[in-house]
């Protein structure tokens, strides 16, 4: 078949072509070839500019005409290459070519859309590749912008959190003053019920104000670190109904409480949260129902050598949560306390690690024993405070009583109170003195340290936030000097990074004088 | 419209003013980073709101703002990774305008919701061109004029673009470097 194409048609249909005479000299080139190789002028030999190959081997054009094999033209300067076919024509050879692209980048390319045939897919390929790169660049930029916006958002949140913490602290200080002085007034007004009633109203309003500051504290992500002596068996018994709700109706919950009168210095809320976490895990291990038991007991010393030294040397209270669920393999047990590890489909892996962290902060430890197909036991071990003797009121019972008027003097023990708010210091000292304690007040840690160096004290009751060194730093320095000194910290705000030693008691402001008094009694027991 | 136009608007505002001005515009228009994804299609109402508020905040009438935006558009896409696309479309103004529809056609395959302006070179006498704009979106003629001015800037040509309304289409006369009037 013979086809006749004029120059314009050749350029439109075959923008990359080379027309050669029988001696392999260039007659004409398509616009793409002309633009890419402007020195490929009419009359020049093809071999001066290109290596003519097929399948990588040098070949004669005439042979390609006969065989119909693919032609490859590689420019001698290695700038570009073409591939295509050789068609015989009257004037010689018509090379129908396509640009062989090694690199689809248009960054430094001299190519133009019009170099290609109207529907040449190479155009789409080149544009798509370039567009994709542009979008990837943008994605990088947008990611950086988002990260930056997120960082600014966190900074704003942190600033807000800090400010609300400071506000709560200051407000708590004022509420403390109101509350402490109301307590003082209550003692003075026992014979004047009408005025006593007014004092009750002021106290109640201060308590509601305290609830507001608690909300602010939650916003500022303050920890609830109120650590007081807690009767473990009593705590579990009080919350039995709540535990039963947590495990659901298909699981039987049993209590086996053998730690009567045993107390640990813990945060009630955090301990309850930990038990709930363990009960929920137990429930999830028994999808078809089963039994979970909470068992408590006391031991003279820690049960296993792997427990921290601070627990080994002291009597402990153990709380075991035992289920009859599917159990865990050794491999799973080894990872059970790892953050983010979970065998549940929608588990977040935070439950057991938070239990372990809480127990560690309280000076205890947690241990898992499990047998696949039989069940799992999680044992929490807490250092035990001295046992309460039978008949003696626990802290919770004392708090429900009305404040006493100036009582008959109790055993006098020296208490050093450190509080930089003078009105609060005055009220607290007077109240404690009224309960028979020998109280000295200081308004700074420096003043307190000087006092401790000159006089012996049984208890250090200090605010955390003080001018100069913090109350926690004061407590550490004081304990270094006198390891027998008991420490009770108080504050409306615990600054981030302020760690509390495991055997320090801590009360939140506004100060509840009855709670502080009870804690002092606990702290000074046995020091006569 | 696609988010790329929001990005170009933002960049132009930042170049002419400051972050605070952009923050004010974004707040008034009700947009944030999520409206800045180039290949994401957004409601036209959002884009028009952004354009109006931006013009207002820069103290420009909408026509002037759109013209400036069209001119800035060419400068923006002529840089960076998209610069290669502009060069590939043409390395002189006549070739570029002749290839523009083909380039838009390729882009439209990737961004199917896009409504690229249809621009056809009806007279290709160098220095005195006629470009027919088949109206895609109402009110965007100033933007197209701006784009054509931007192309003159891109190729380093001194010239002007005049809109000649013609029934259902607008024709733009592009004269440059001493080109003769029609």
PDB file of N, CA and C in Angstrom, chain B residues 90-149:
ATOM      1  N   UNK B  90       3.828  25.492  26.773  1.00  0.00           N
ATOM      2  CA  UNK B  90       4.356  26.319  25.680  1.00  0.00           C
ATOM      3  C   UNK B  90       5.466  27.206  26.165  1.00  0.00           C
ATOM      4  N   UNK B  91       6.442  27.406  25.306  1.00  0.00           N
ATOM      5  CA  UNK B  91       7.582  28.220  25.703  1.00  0.00           C
ATOM      6  C   UNK B  91       7.575  29.574  25.010  1.00  0.00           C
ATOM      7  N   UNK B  92       6.430  29.889  24.413  1.00  0.00           N
ATOM      8  CA  UNK B  92       6.148  31.251  23.989  1.00  0.00           C
ATOM      9  C   UNK B  92       4.635  31.412  24.109  1.00  0.00           C
ATOM     10  N   UNK B  93       4.150  32.640  24.113  1.00  0.00           N
ATOM     11  CA  UNK B  93       2.740  32.874  24.445  1.00  0.00           C
ATOM     12  C   UNK B  93       1.797  32.260  23.412  1.00  0.00           C
ATOM     13  N   UNK B  94       2.198  32.301  22.147  1.00  0.00           N
ATOM     14  CA  UNK B  94       1.305  31.774  21.102  1.00  0.00           C
ATOM     15  C   UNK B  94       1.165  30.260  21.252  1.00  0.00           C
ATOM     16  N   UNK B  95       2.319  29.576  21.418  1.00  0.00           N
ATOM     17  CA  UNK B  95       2.287  28.108  21.554  1.00  0.00           C
ATOM     18  C   UNK B  95       1.511  27.719  22.802  1.00  0.00           C
ATOM     19  N   UNK B  96       1.750  28.451  23.899  1.00  0.00           N
ATOM     20  CA  UNK B  96       1.064  28.114  25.142  1.00  0.00           C
ATOM     21  C   UNK B  96      -0.445  28.230  24.986  1.00  0.00           C
ATOM     22  N   UNK B  97      -0.886  29.347  24.405  1.00  0.00           N
ATOM     23  CA  UNK B  97      -2.339  29.528  24.255  1.00  0.00           C
ATOM     24  C   UNK B  97      -2.911  28.471  23.306  1.00  0.00           C
ATOM     25  N   UNK B  98      -2.128  28.089  22.303  1.00  0.00           N
ATOM     26  CA  UNK B  98      -2.606  27.074  21.363  1.00  0.00           C
ATOM     27  C   UNK B  98      -2.727  25.717  22.040  1.00  0.00           C
ATOM     28  N   UNK B  99      -1.841  25.430  23.003  1.00  0.00           N
ATOM     29  CA  UNK B  99      -1.840  24.122  23.673  1.00  0.00           C
ATOM     30  C   UNK B  99      -2.671  24.088  24.952  1.00  0.00           C
ATOM     31  N   UNK B 100      -3.191  25.255  25.332  1.00  0.00           N
ATOM     32  CA  UNK B 100      -3.825  25.369  26.646  1.00  0.00           C
ATOM     33  C   UNK B 100      -4.991  24.394  26.813  1.00  0.00           C
ATOM     34  N   UNK B 101      -5.807  24.293  25.798  1.00  0.00           N
ATOM     35  CA  UNK B 101      -6.991  23.447  25.924  1.00  0.00           C
ATOM     36  C   UNK B 101      -6.573  21.980  26.093  1.00  0.00           C
ATOM     37  N   UNK B 102      -5.527  21.608  25.396  1.00  0.00           N
ATOM     38  CA  UNK B 102      -5.048  20.225  25.511  1.00  0.00           C
ATOM     39  C   UNK B 102      -4.514  19.951  26.915  1.00  0.00           C
ATOM     40  N   UNK B 103      -3.818  20.932  27.467  1.00  0.00           N
ATOM     41  CA  UNK B 103      -3.289  20.769  28.820  1.00  0.00           C
ATOM     42  C   UNK B 103      -4.428  20.671  29.818  1.00  0.00           C
ATOM     43  N   UNK B 104      -5.404  21.544  29.676  1.00  0.00           N
ATOM     44  CA  UNK B 104      -6.546  21.515  30.591  1.00  0.00           C
ATOM     45  C   UNK B 104      -7.280  20.186  30.501  1.00  0.00           C
ATOM     46  N   UNK B 105      -7.336  19.637  29.276  1.00  0.00           N
ATOM     47  CA  UNK B 105      -8.023  18.359  29.093  1.00  0.00           C
ATOM     48  C   UNK B 105      -7.345  17.254  29.881  1.00  0.00           C
ATOM     49  N   UNK B 106      -6.026  17.259  29.895  1.00  0.00           N
ATOM     50  CA  UNK B 106      -5.281  16.238  30.650  1.00  0.00           C
ATOM     51  C   UNK B 106      -5.502  16.404  32.145  1.00  0.00           C
ATOM     52  N   UNK B 107      -5.441  17.634  32.600  1.00  0.00           N
ATOM     53  CA  UNK B 107      -5.624  17.896  34.031  1.00  0.00           C
ATOM     54  C   UNK B 107      -7.031  17.476  34.461  1.00  0.00           C
ATOM     55  N   UNK B 108      -7.996  17.742  33.592  1.00  0.00           N
ATOM     56  CA  UNK B 108      -9.390  17.433  33.922  1.00  0.00           C
ATOM     57  C   UNK B 108      -9.605  15.932  34.114  1.00  0.00           C
ATOM     58  N   UNK B 109      -8.748  15.111  33.515  1.00  0.00           N
ATOM     59  CA  UNK B 109      -8.888  13.653  33.722  1.00  0.00           C
ATOM     60  C   UNK B 109      -8.551  13.277  35.163  1.00  0.00           C
ATOM     61  N   UNK B 110      -7.686  14.048  35.787  1.00  0.00           N
ATOM     62  CA  UNK B 110      -7.309  13.762  37.177  1.00  0.00           C
ATOM     63  C   UNK B 110      -8.265  14.443  38.146  1.00  0.00           C
ATOM     64  N   UNK B 111      -8.735  15.622  37.753  1.00  0.00           N
ATOM     65  CA  UNK B 111      -9.630  16.399  38.628  1.00  0.00           C
ATOM     66  C   UNK B 111     -10.980  16.519  37.922  1.00  0.00           C
ATOM     67  N   UNK B 112     -11.779  15.480  37.984  1.00  0.00           N
ATOM     68  CA  UNK B 112     -12.988  15.420  37.164  1.00  0.00           C
ATOM     69  C   UNK B 112     -14.028  16.490  37.467  1.00  0.00           C
ATOM     70  N   UNK B 113     -13.995  17.052  38.677  1.00  0.00           N
ATOM     71  CA  UNK B 113     -14.992  18.067  39.005  1.00  0.00           C
ATOM     72  C   UNK B 113     -14.541  19.461  38.619  1.00  0.00           C
ATOM     73  N   UNK B 114     -13.383  19.519  38.013  1.00  0.00           N
ATOM     74  CA  UNK B 114     -12.882  20.842  37.652  1.00  0.00           C
ATOM     75  C   UNK B 114     -13.616  21.383  36.435  1.00  0.00           C
ATOM     76  N   UNK B 115     -13.770  22.681  36.417  1.00  0.00           N
ATOM     77  CA  UNK B 115     -14.358  23.333  35.232  1.00  0.00           C
ATOM     78  C   UNK B 115     -13.337  24.342  34.745  1.00  0.00           C
ATOM     79  N   UNK B 116     -12.414  23.814  33.935  1.00  0.00           N
ATOM     80  CA  UNK B 116     -11.349  24.682  33.439  1.00  0.00           C
ATOM     81  C   UNK B 116     -11.923  25.682  32.450  1.00  0.00           C
ATOM     82  N   UNK B 117     -11.373  26.887  32.448  1.00  0.00           N
ATOM     83  CA  UNK B 117     -11.846  27.852  31.446  1.00  0.00           C
ATOM     84  C   UNK B 117     -11.461  27.357  30.045  1.00  0.00           C
ATOM     85  N   UNK B 118     -12.372  27.529  29.114  1.00  0.00           N
ATOM     86  CA  UNK B 118     -12.071  27.131  27.732  1.00  0.00           C
ATOM     87  C   UNK B 118     -11.579  28.371  26.999  1.00  0.00           C
ATOM     88  N   UNK B 119     -10.313  28.329  26.632  1.00  0.00           N
ATOM     89  CA  UNK B 119      -9.703  29.472  25.937  1.00  0.00           C
ATOM     90  C   UNK B 119      -9.197  28.989  24.593  1.00  0.00           C
ATOM     91  N   UNK B 120      -9.614  29.668  23.532  1.00  0.00           N
ATOM     92  CA  UNK B 120      -9.191  29.249  22.190  1.00  0.00           C
ATOM     93  C   UNK B 120      -8.536  30.427  21.484  1.00  0.00           C
ATOM     94  N   UNK B 121      -7.420  30.121  20.910  1.00  0.00           N
ATOM     95  CA  UNK B 121      -6.694  31.149  20.154  1.00  0.00           C
ATOM     96  C   UNK B 121      -7.359  31.260  18.791  1.00  0.00           C
ATOM     97  N   UNK B 122      -8.038  32.392  18.571  1.00  0.00           N
ATOM     98  CA  UNK B 122      -8.738  32.534  17.286  1.00  0.00           C
ATOM     99  C   UNK B 122      -7.921  33.339  16.280  1.00  0.00           C
ATOM    100  N   UNK B 123      -6.941  34.078  16.774  1.00  0.00           N
ATOM    101  CA  UNK B 123      -6.003  34.736  15.854  1.00  0.00           C
ATOM    102  C   UNK B 123      -4.635  34.638  16.493  1.00  0.00           C
ATOM    103  N   UNK B 124      -3.714  34.096  15.727  1.00  0.00           N
ATOM    104  CA  UNK B 124      -2.403  33.832  16.308  1.00  0.00           C
ATOM    105  C   UNK B 124      -1.311  34.671  15.653  1.00  0.00           C
ATOM    106  N   UNK B 125      -1.649  35.906  15.316  1.00  0.00           N
ATOM    107  CA  UNK B 125      -0.623  36.801  14.772  1.00  0.00           C
ATOM    108  C   UNK B 125       0.231  37.279  15.924  1.00  0.00           C
ATOM    109  N   UNK B 126       1.499  36.925  15.954  1.00  0.00           N
ATOM    110  CA  UNK B 126       2.339  37.323  17.087  1.00  0.00           C
ATOM    111  C   UNK B 126       2.288  38.830  17.299  1.00  0.00           C
ATOM    112  N   UNK B 127       2.018  39.212  18.547  1.00  0.00           N
ATOM    113  CA  UNK B 127       1.897  40.625  18.890  1.00  0.00           C
ATOM    114  C   UNK B 127       0.474  41.116  18.868  1.00  0.00           C
ATOM    115  N   UNK B 128      -0.407  40.342  18.292  1.00  0.00           N
ATOM    116  CA  UNK B 128      -1.810  40.762  18.196  1.00  0.00           C
ATOM    117  C   UNK B 128      -2.689  39.526  18.154  1.00  0.00           C
ATOM    118  N   UNK B 129      -3.024  39.037  19.299  1.00  0.00           N
ATOM    119  CA  UNK B 129      -3.740  37.770  19.395  1.00  0.00           C
ATOM    120  C   UNK B 129      -5.202  38.013  19.765  1.00  0.00           C
ATOM    121  N   UNK B 130      -6.016  37.065  19.367  1.00  0.00           N
ATOM    122  CA  UNK B 130      -7.401  37.072  19.833  1.00  0.00           C
ATOM    123  C   UNK B 130      -7.656  35.749  20.538  1.00  0.00           C
ATOM    124  N   UNK B 131      -8.150  35.843  21.746  1.00  0.00           N
ATOM    125  CA  UNK B 131      -8.411  34.635  22.541  1.00  0.00           C
ATOM    126  C   UNK B 131      -9.883  34.625  22.909  1.00  0.00           C
ATOM    127  N   UNK B 132     -10.548  33.564  22.535  1.00  0.00           N
ATOM    128  CA  UNK B 132     -11.962  33.454  22.851  1.00  0.00           C
ATOM    129  C   UNK B 132     -12.121  32.687  24.162  1.00  0.00           C
ATOM    130  N   UNK B 133     -12.876  33.259  25.059  1.00  0.00           N
ATOM    131  CA  UNK B 133     -13.131  32.630  26.350  1.00  0.00           C
ATOM    132  C   UNK B 133     -14.594  32.216  26.380  1.00  0.00           C
ATOM    133  N   UNK B 134     -14.817  30.905  26.378  1.00  0.00           N
ATOM    134  CA  UNK B 134     -16.172  30.393  26.501  1.00  0.00           C
ATOM    135  C   UNK B 134     -16.469  30.352  27.992  1.00  0.00           C
ATOM    136  N   UNK B 135     -17.433  31.183  28.401  1.00  0.00           N
ATOM    137  CA  UNK B 135     -17.629  31.421  29.834  1.00  0.00           C
ATOM    138  C   UNK B 135     -17.948  30.158  30.602  1.00  0.00           C
ATOM    139  N   UNK B 136     -17.088  29.842  31.556  1.00  0.00           N
ATOM    140  CA  UNK B 136     -17.326  28.697  32.427  1.00  0.00           C
ATOM    141  C   UNK B 136     -18.111  29.133  33.644  1.00  0.00           C
ATOM    142  N   UNK B 137     -17.592  30.101  34.328  1.00  0.00           N
ATOM    143  CA  UNK B 137     -18.259  30.595  35.533  1.00  0.00           C
ATOM    144  C   UNK B 137     -18.569  32.068  35.366  1.00  0.00           C
ATOM    145  N   UNK B 138     -19.772  32.412  35.734  1.00  0.00           N
ATOM    146  CA  UNK B 138     -20.180  33.801  35.571  1.00  0.00           C
ATOM    147  C   UNK B 138     -19.348  34.703  36.468  1.00  0.00           C
ATOM    148  N   UNK B 139     -18.975  35.834  35.916  1.00  0.00           N
ATOM    149  CA  UNK B 139     -18.262  36.815  36.732  1.00  0.00           C
ATOM    150  C   UNK B 139     -16.756  36.615  36.755  1.00  0.00           C
ATOM    151  N   UNK B 140     -16.240  35.654  35.994  1.00  0.00           N
ATOM    152  CA  UNK B 140     -14.810  35.366  36.050  1.00  0.00           C
ATOM    153  C   UNK B 140     -14.000  35.981  34.914  1.00  0.00           C
ATOM    154  N   UNK B 141     -14.649  36.799  34.101  1.00  0.00           N
ATOM    155  CA  UNK B 141     -13.925  37.444  32.999  1.00  0.00           C
ATOM    156  C   UNK B 141     -12.697  38.205  33.494  1.00  0.00           C
ATOM    157  N   UNK B 142     -12.817  38.981  34.598  1.00  0.00           N
ATOM    158  CA  UNK B 142     -11.633  39.713  35.066  1.00  0.00           C
ATOM    159  C   UNK B 142     -10.485  38.771  35.419  1.00  0.00           C
ATOM    160  N   UNK B 143     -10.816  37.612  35.942  1.00  0.00           N
ATOM    161  CA  UNK B 143      -9.774  36.644  36.293  1.00  0.00           C
ATOM    162  C   UNK B 143      -9.046  36.177  35.029  1.00  0.00           C
ATOM    163  N   UNK B 144      -9.810  35.936  33.962  1.00  0.00           N
ATOM    164  CA  UNK B 144      -9.188  35.478  32.707  1.00  0.00           C
ATOM    165  C   UNK B 144      -8.315  36.575  32.119  1.00  0.00           C
ATOM    166  N   UNK B 145      -8.808  37.785  32.180  1.00  0.00           N
ATOM    167  CA  UNK B 145      -7.987  38.923  31.707  1.00  0.00           C
ATOM    168  C   UNK B 145      -6.693  38.977  32.500  1.00  0.00           C
ATOM    169  N   UNK B 146      -6.828  38.780  33.810  1.00  0.00           N
ATOM    170  CA  UNK B 146      -5.640  38.776  34.672  1.00  0.00           C
ATOM    171  C   UNK B 146      -4.667  37.676  34.280  1.00  0.00           C
ATOM    172  N   UNK B 147      -5.221  36.489  33.968  1.00  0.00           N
ATOM    173  CA  UNK B 147      -4.348  35.372  33.560  1.00  0.00           C
ATOM    174  C   UNK B 147      -3.569  35.730  32.299  1.00  0.00           C
ATOM    175  N   UNK B 148      -4.264  36.357  31.349  1.00  0.00           N
ATOM    176  CA  UNK B 148      -3.592  36.714  30.100  1.00  0.00           C
ATOM    177  C   UNK B 148      -2.513  37.770  30.349  1.00  0.00           C
ATOM    178  N   UNK B 149      -2.807  38.703  31.233  1.00  0.00           N
ATOM    179  CA  UNK B 149      -1.785  39.688  31.620  1.00  0.00           C
ATOM    180  C   UNK B 149      -0.615  38.968  32.285  1.00  0.00           C
TER     181      UNK B 149
END
